Tab-separated table of C-alpha atoms in Angstrom:
chain	number	residue	atom	x	y	z
A	1	MET	CA	-102.327	-198.600	34.480
A	2	HIS	CA	-101.685	-201.962	36.000
A	3	PHE	CA	-99.851	-203.172	39.307
A	4	VAL	CA	-98.734	-206.265	40.960
A	5	ILE	CA	-99.135	-207.131	44.935
A	6	MET	CA	-96.926	-209.632	46.166
A	7	GLY	CA	-98.608	-209.847	50.084
A	8	CYS	CA	-102.786	-210.660	50.220
A	9	GLY	CA	-102.256	-209.785	53.728
A	10	ARG	CA	-103.943	-206.902	55.926
A	11	VAL	CA	-101.442	-204.465	53.591
A	12	GLY	CA	-102.321	-206.009	50.300
A	13	SER	CA	-105.835	-205.986	49.977
A	14	THR	CA	-106.411	-203.205	50.936
A	15	LEU	CA	-103.570	-201.897	48.507
A	16	ALA	CA	-105.318	-203.983	45.911
A	17	LEU	CA	-108.824	-202.803	46.727
A	18	SER	CA	-107.924	-199.338	47.031
A	19	LEU	CA	-105.832	-199.120	43.709
A	20	GLU	CA	-109.150	-201.119	41.197
A	21	GLN	CA	-111.922	-199.219	43.045
A	22	GLN	CA	-109.061	-195.988	41.684
A	23	GLY	CA	-109.981	-197.483	38.325
A	24	HIS	CA	-106.468	-198.983	38.190
A	25	SER	CA	-105.943	-203.176	36.693
A	26	VAL	CA	-104.534	-205.724	39.891
A	27	ALA	CA	-103.316	-208.827	40.094
A	28	VAL	CA	-102.659	-209.731	43.969
A	29	ILE	CA	-99.843	-212.698	44.111
A	30	ASP	CA	-99.954	-215.331	47.351
A	31	ARG	CA	-98.440	-218.478	47.392
A	32	ASP	CA	-102.079	-219.230	49.952
A	33	GLU	CA	-104.817	-219.414	48.287
A	34	SER	CA	-106.759	-218.962	51.491
A	35	ALA	CA	-104.991	-215.282	51.374
A	36	PHE	CA	-107.456	-214.353	48.385
A	37	ARG	CA	-111.023	-214.399	50.909
A	38	ARG	CA	-109.750	-210.934	51.964
A	39	LEU	CA	-110.250	-209.107	48.698
A	40	GLY	CA	-114.077	-210.483	48.374
A	41	GLY	CA	-115.484	-211.202	45.943
A	42	SER	CA	-116.545	-208.045	44.064
A	43	PHE	CA	-112.303	-208.141	43.501
A	44	GLU	CA	-112.470	-208.437	39.248
A	45	GLY	CA	-108.252	-208.190	40.029
A	46	ARG	CA	-105.712	-211.620	39.045
A	47	ARG	CA	-105.730	-213.655	41.911
A	48	VAL	CA	-101.918	-215.503	41.407
A	49	LEU	CA	-101.522	-218.699	43.801
A	50	GLY	CA	-97.816	-218.757	43.757
A	51	ILE	CA	-93.848	-217.131	45.214
A	52	GLY	CA	-93.299	-213.608	44.756
A	53	PHE	CA	-90.314	-213.446	43.446
A	54	ASP	CA	-90.560	-216.527	40.960
A	55	ARG	CA	-90.642	-215.092	37.550
A	56	GLN	CA	-93.028	-217.394	36.109
A	57	THR	CA	-95.165	-216.116	38.645
A	58	LEU	CA	-95.579	-212.868	38.696
A	59	ALA	CA	-95.304	-213.161	34.459
A	60	GLN	CA	-98.841	-214.354	35.017
A	61	ALA	CA	-99.527	-211.189	37.143
A	62	GLY	CA	-98.886	-209.131	34.107
A	63	ILE	CA	-95.974	-207.830	35.359
A	64	ASP	CA	-94.321	-207.084	31.519
A	65	GLU	CA	-96.942	-204.192	31.823
A	66	ALA	CA	-96.682	-203.585	35.224
A	67	TYR	CA	-96.110	-199.349	36.143
A	68	ALA	CA	-94.943	-200.793	39.881
A	69	PHE	CA	-94.798	-203.218	42.514
A	70	ALA	CA	-95.091	-203.509	45.778
A	71	ALA	CA	-93.950	-206.498	47.688
A	72	VAL	CA	-96.273	-205.974	51.611
A	73	SER	CA	-95.939	-210.386	52.302
A	74	SER	CA	-94.937	-210.612	56.309
A	75	GLY	CA	-91.113	-212.377	54.437
A	76	ASP	CA	-88.031	-209.448	54.337
A	77	ASN	CA	-86.375	-211.402	52.393
A	78	SER	CA	-88.619	-212.065	50.434
A	79	ASN	CA	-89.514	-209.349	50.158
A	80	ILE	CA	-86.636	-207.328	49.030
A	81	LEU	CA	-85.884	-210.619	46.289
A	82	ALA	CA	-89.220	-209.608	44.736
A	83	ALA	CA	-88.957	-206.510	44.684
A	84	ARG	CA	-85.251	-206.669	43.233
A	85	VAL	CA	-86.343	-209.302	40.712
A	86	ALA	CA	-90.043	-206.333	39.698
A	87	ARG	CA	-87.151	-204.558	38.926
A	88	GLU	CA	-83.865	-205.671	38.067
A	89	THR	CA	-84.808	-208.366	35.977
A	90	PHE	CA	-88.316	-206.518	34.720
A	91	ASP	CA	-87.256	-203.057	34.448
A	92	VAL	CA	-90.169	-201.810	36.656
A	93	GLU	CA	-89.543	-198.484	37.961
A	94	HIS	CA	-91.631	-197.457	40.906
A	95	VAL	CA	-91.261	-200.811	43.085
A	96	VAL	CA	-91.934	-200.903	46.868
A	97	ALA	CA	-90.889	-203.524	49.912
A	98	ARG	CA	-92.150	-203.938	52.753
A	99	ILE	CA	-89.763	-204.620	55.777
A	100	TYR	CA	-89.981	-205.261	58.914
A	101	ASP	CA	-86.752	-205.029	60.278
A	102	PRO	CA	-85.658	-201.243	60.531
A	103	GLY	CA	-81.865	-201.686	60.993
A	104	ARG	CA	-82.044	-203.819	57.103
A	105	ALA	CA	-84.494	-200.396	56.033
A	106	GLU	CA	-81.480	-198.654	55.106
A	107	ILE	CA	-79.307	-201.134	53.975
A	108	TYR	CA	-81.820	-201.874	50.842
A	109	GLN	CA	-82.493	-198.374	50.484
A	110	ARG	CA	-78.854	-197.704	49.145
A	111	LEU	CA	-79.689	-201.128	47.207
A	112	GLY	CA	-82.181	-198.991	44.760
A	113	ILE	CA	-85.240	-200.203	46.524
A	114	PRO	CA	-87.989	-198.127	48.102
A	115	THR	CA	-88.074	-199.199	51.796
A	116	VAL	CA	-90.550	-198.750	54.993
A	117	ALA	CA	-89.958	-200.185	58.283
A	118	THR	CA	-93.502	-202.002	59.152
A	119	VAL	CA	-94.100	-200.248	62.320
A	120	ARG	CA	-94.520	-197.639	60.200
A	121	TRP	CA	-96.195	-199.052	57.473
A	122	THR	CA	-99.935	-198.333	55.948
A	123	SER	CA	-101.577	-198.852	52.838
A	124	ASP	CA	-101.925	-195.515	52.541
A	125	GLN	CA	-97.924	-194.308	52.368
A	126	VAL	CA	-98.181	-197.029	49.545
A	127	LEU	CA	-100.139	-195.865	47.513
A	128	ARG	CA	-97.768	-192.426	47.850
A	129	ARG	CA	-95.205	-194.619	46.810
A	130	LEU	CA	-96.644	-196.259	43.594
A	131	LEU	CA	-99.195	-194.087	42.645
A	132	PRO	CA	-98.320	-191.115	39.813
A	133	GLN	CA	-99.344	-187.100	42.469
A	134	GLY	CA	-98.759	-184.159	43.215
A	135	ALA	CA	-98.672	-181.919	46.418
A	136	VAL	CA	-100.533	-183.291	49.548
A	137	PRO	CA	-101.610	-181.181	51.967
A	138	VAL	CA	-101.076	-182.686	55.211
A	139	HIS	CA	-101.523	-179.329	57.372
A	140	THR	CA	-102.745	-175.868	56.748
A	141	ASP	CA	-103.865	-172.829	59.210
A	142	PRO	CA	-107.213	-172.012	59.911
A	143	SER	CA	-106.767	-168.527	57.456
A	144	GLY	CA	-105.683	-171.044	54.626
A	145	ARG	CA	-102.858	-169.364	52.830
A	146	VAL	CA	-100.604	-171.463	54.887
A	147	VAL	CA	-99.802	-175.450	53.649
A	148	VAL	CA	-97.002	-177.909	55.087
A	149	ALA	CA	-97.691	-180.260	52.344
A	150	GLU	CA	-95.260	-183.305	51.389
A	151	VAL	CA	-94.018	-182.596	48.044
A	152	PRO	CA	-92.129	-184.784	44.808
A	153	VAL	CA	-88.812	-184.372	45.295
A	154	ASN	CA	-86.460	-185.493	41.894
A	155	ILE	CA	-84.255	-188.388	42.439
A	156	GLY	CA	-81.834	-185.289	40.018
A	157	TRP	CA	-81.397	-183.667	44.245
A	158	ALA	CA	-79.881	-186.969	45.448
A	159	GLY	CA	-77.166	-185.323	47.640
A	160	HIS	CA	-77.833	-182.380	47.690
A	161	ARG	CA	-78.079	-180.322	50.948
A	162	LEU	CA	-81.950	-180.033	51.578
A	163	SER	CA	-81.039	-176.204	52.445
A	164	ARG	CA	-80.422	-175.690	49.131
A	165	VAL	CA	-82.753	-177.483	47.853
A	166	ALA	CA	-85.647	-175.280	49.872
A	167	ALA	CA	-83.707	-172.076	48.820
A	168	GLU	CA	-84.147	-173.138	45.077
A	169	ALA	CA	-87.658	-173.483	45.689
A	170	GLY	CA	-88.104	-170.448	48.084
A	171	VAL	CA	-89.788	-172.773	50.535
A	172	SER	CA	-88.788	-173.771	54.307
A	173	VAL	CA	-88.548	-178.001	55.074
A	174	ALA	CA	-90.532	-178.448	58.088
A	175	TYR	CA	-89.429	-182.429	58.312
A	176	VAL	CA	-88.525	-184.970	56.503
A	177	THR	CA	-89.094	-188.501	56.412
A	178	ARG	CA	-86.880	-191.105	55.487
A	179	LEU	CA	-87.080	-194.510	56.709
A	180	GLY	CA	-90.098	-195.067	58.401
A	181	GLU	CA	-88.603	-191.826	60.843
A	182	SER	CA	-89.161	-187.861	60.525
A	183	PHE	CA	-86.832	-185.552	62.246
A	184	LEU	CA	-86.087	-182.179	61.696
A	185	PRO	CA	-83.023	-181.960	58.494
A	186	ASP	CA	-79.665	-179.434	59.641
A	187	ALA	CA	-77.928	-177.283	57.750
A	188	ASP	CA	-75.508	-180.414	56.268
A	189	THR	CA	-78.861	-182.477	55.842
A	190	ALA	CA	-78.660	-184.040	51.598
A	191	TYR	CA	-81.456	-185.565	50.249
A	192	GLN	CA	-81.602	-188.870	49.883
A	193	GLU	CA	-83.324	-190.803	46.977
A	194	GLY	CA	-87.092	-192.204	49.471
A	195	ASP	CA	-87.453	-189.307	51.328
A	196	LEU	CA	-90.630	-187.614	51.720
A	197	VAL	CA	-89.268	-184.210	52.159
A	198	HIS	CA	-92.409	-181.800	53.764
A	199	VAL	CA	-92.062	-177.893	53.175
A	200	LEU	CA	-93.662	-175.387	54.745
A	201	THR	CA	-95.003	-172.566	51.650
A	202	THR	CA	-97.992	-170.052	50.874
A	203	THR	CA	-101.089	-171.755	49.688
A	204	ASP	CA	-101.006	-169.897	46.461
A	205	ARG	CA	-97.430	-171.128	45.658
A	206	LEU	CA	-98.257	-174.538	46.307
A	207	GLU	CA	-98.411	-175.413	42.372
A	208	GLN	CA	-95.408	-173.633	41.167
A	209	VAL	CA	-93.403	-175.039	44.375
A	210	GLU	CA	-94.010	-178.795	42.900
A	211	SER	CA	-93.026	-177.488	39.240
A	212	THR	CA	-90.058	-176.676	40.239
A	213	LEU	CA	-88.524	-179.819	42.599
A	214	SER	CA	-90.549	-182.318	40.748
A	215	ALA	CA	-88.001	-180.999	37.750
A	216	GLN	CA	-83.817	-181.217	37.532
A	217	PRO	CA	-81.813	-179.457	39.059
A	218	PRO	CA	-80.203	-176.488	37.430
A	219	ALA	CA	-77.110	-177.349	35.114
A	220	ASP	CA	-74.936	-174.689	37.358
A	221	LEU	CA	-75.728	-176.117	41.527
C-alpha cells in the first residue's frame, strides 16, 4: 500500500520509517528540505519538497494511489487544509490530521477528519488509524483468559448508544478515547466516528467481538 505523509518532523519521520519497514511505499512532503535528513540515508521512499495542501505537490507524492494520508506538520491550519484536500479532492478514504489545539479538534472531527490532540500524539496512534488491523489487546490478565482490547467499530454504529453496541457484541465497554481524552461512558454515551473503543471480554471471544463490531449494525436497531 502507498502512504503520503505531510511533515517530516519527529512524528512524520518515525511514521515514514515504520511504514517502510512494514513493506509499504511512502512519500513524505515537507517545505524544508533539511527536514528530510531525519529519514536517514536508507529511506527509499519519495521526498517531495513543497506545501502539503498544494494539489500539484500532492500529485507528485502519489496521492492518487494513496491508501492513506497523514498530516503531521507543526501547523493546525495546514494540517486540516491538507487533510481536507486529500479527502475531498483526491478521495483518500483514510486520513488523519495532527492538531495542537484540543478545542479545535472537535470542530474538525465533525467535518469528518479524524484528529488527535498533540498532547496525546504518538506515531503509534497514527499507525493505528492508518493501517487496516483488527483488535489490539492492551491488557490481559495473568491467566490469559480476560482481555481489555481496542476494537475497531464500523462507522454504521455512529449515533448508537455504546450500551447498545456492547449488548450486541456481548461485551462490556471498559473505556472510550475521544479526541485524545479517555473517559468512562455512561448509559447515554453514543459512539462517534473516530472514537477508540476499549472492551472487556474473554480472550476466546475476541475474534467474534471484532467480527460483530466491524460489521454494519443490524437493520432493526
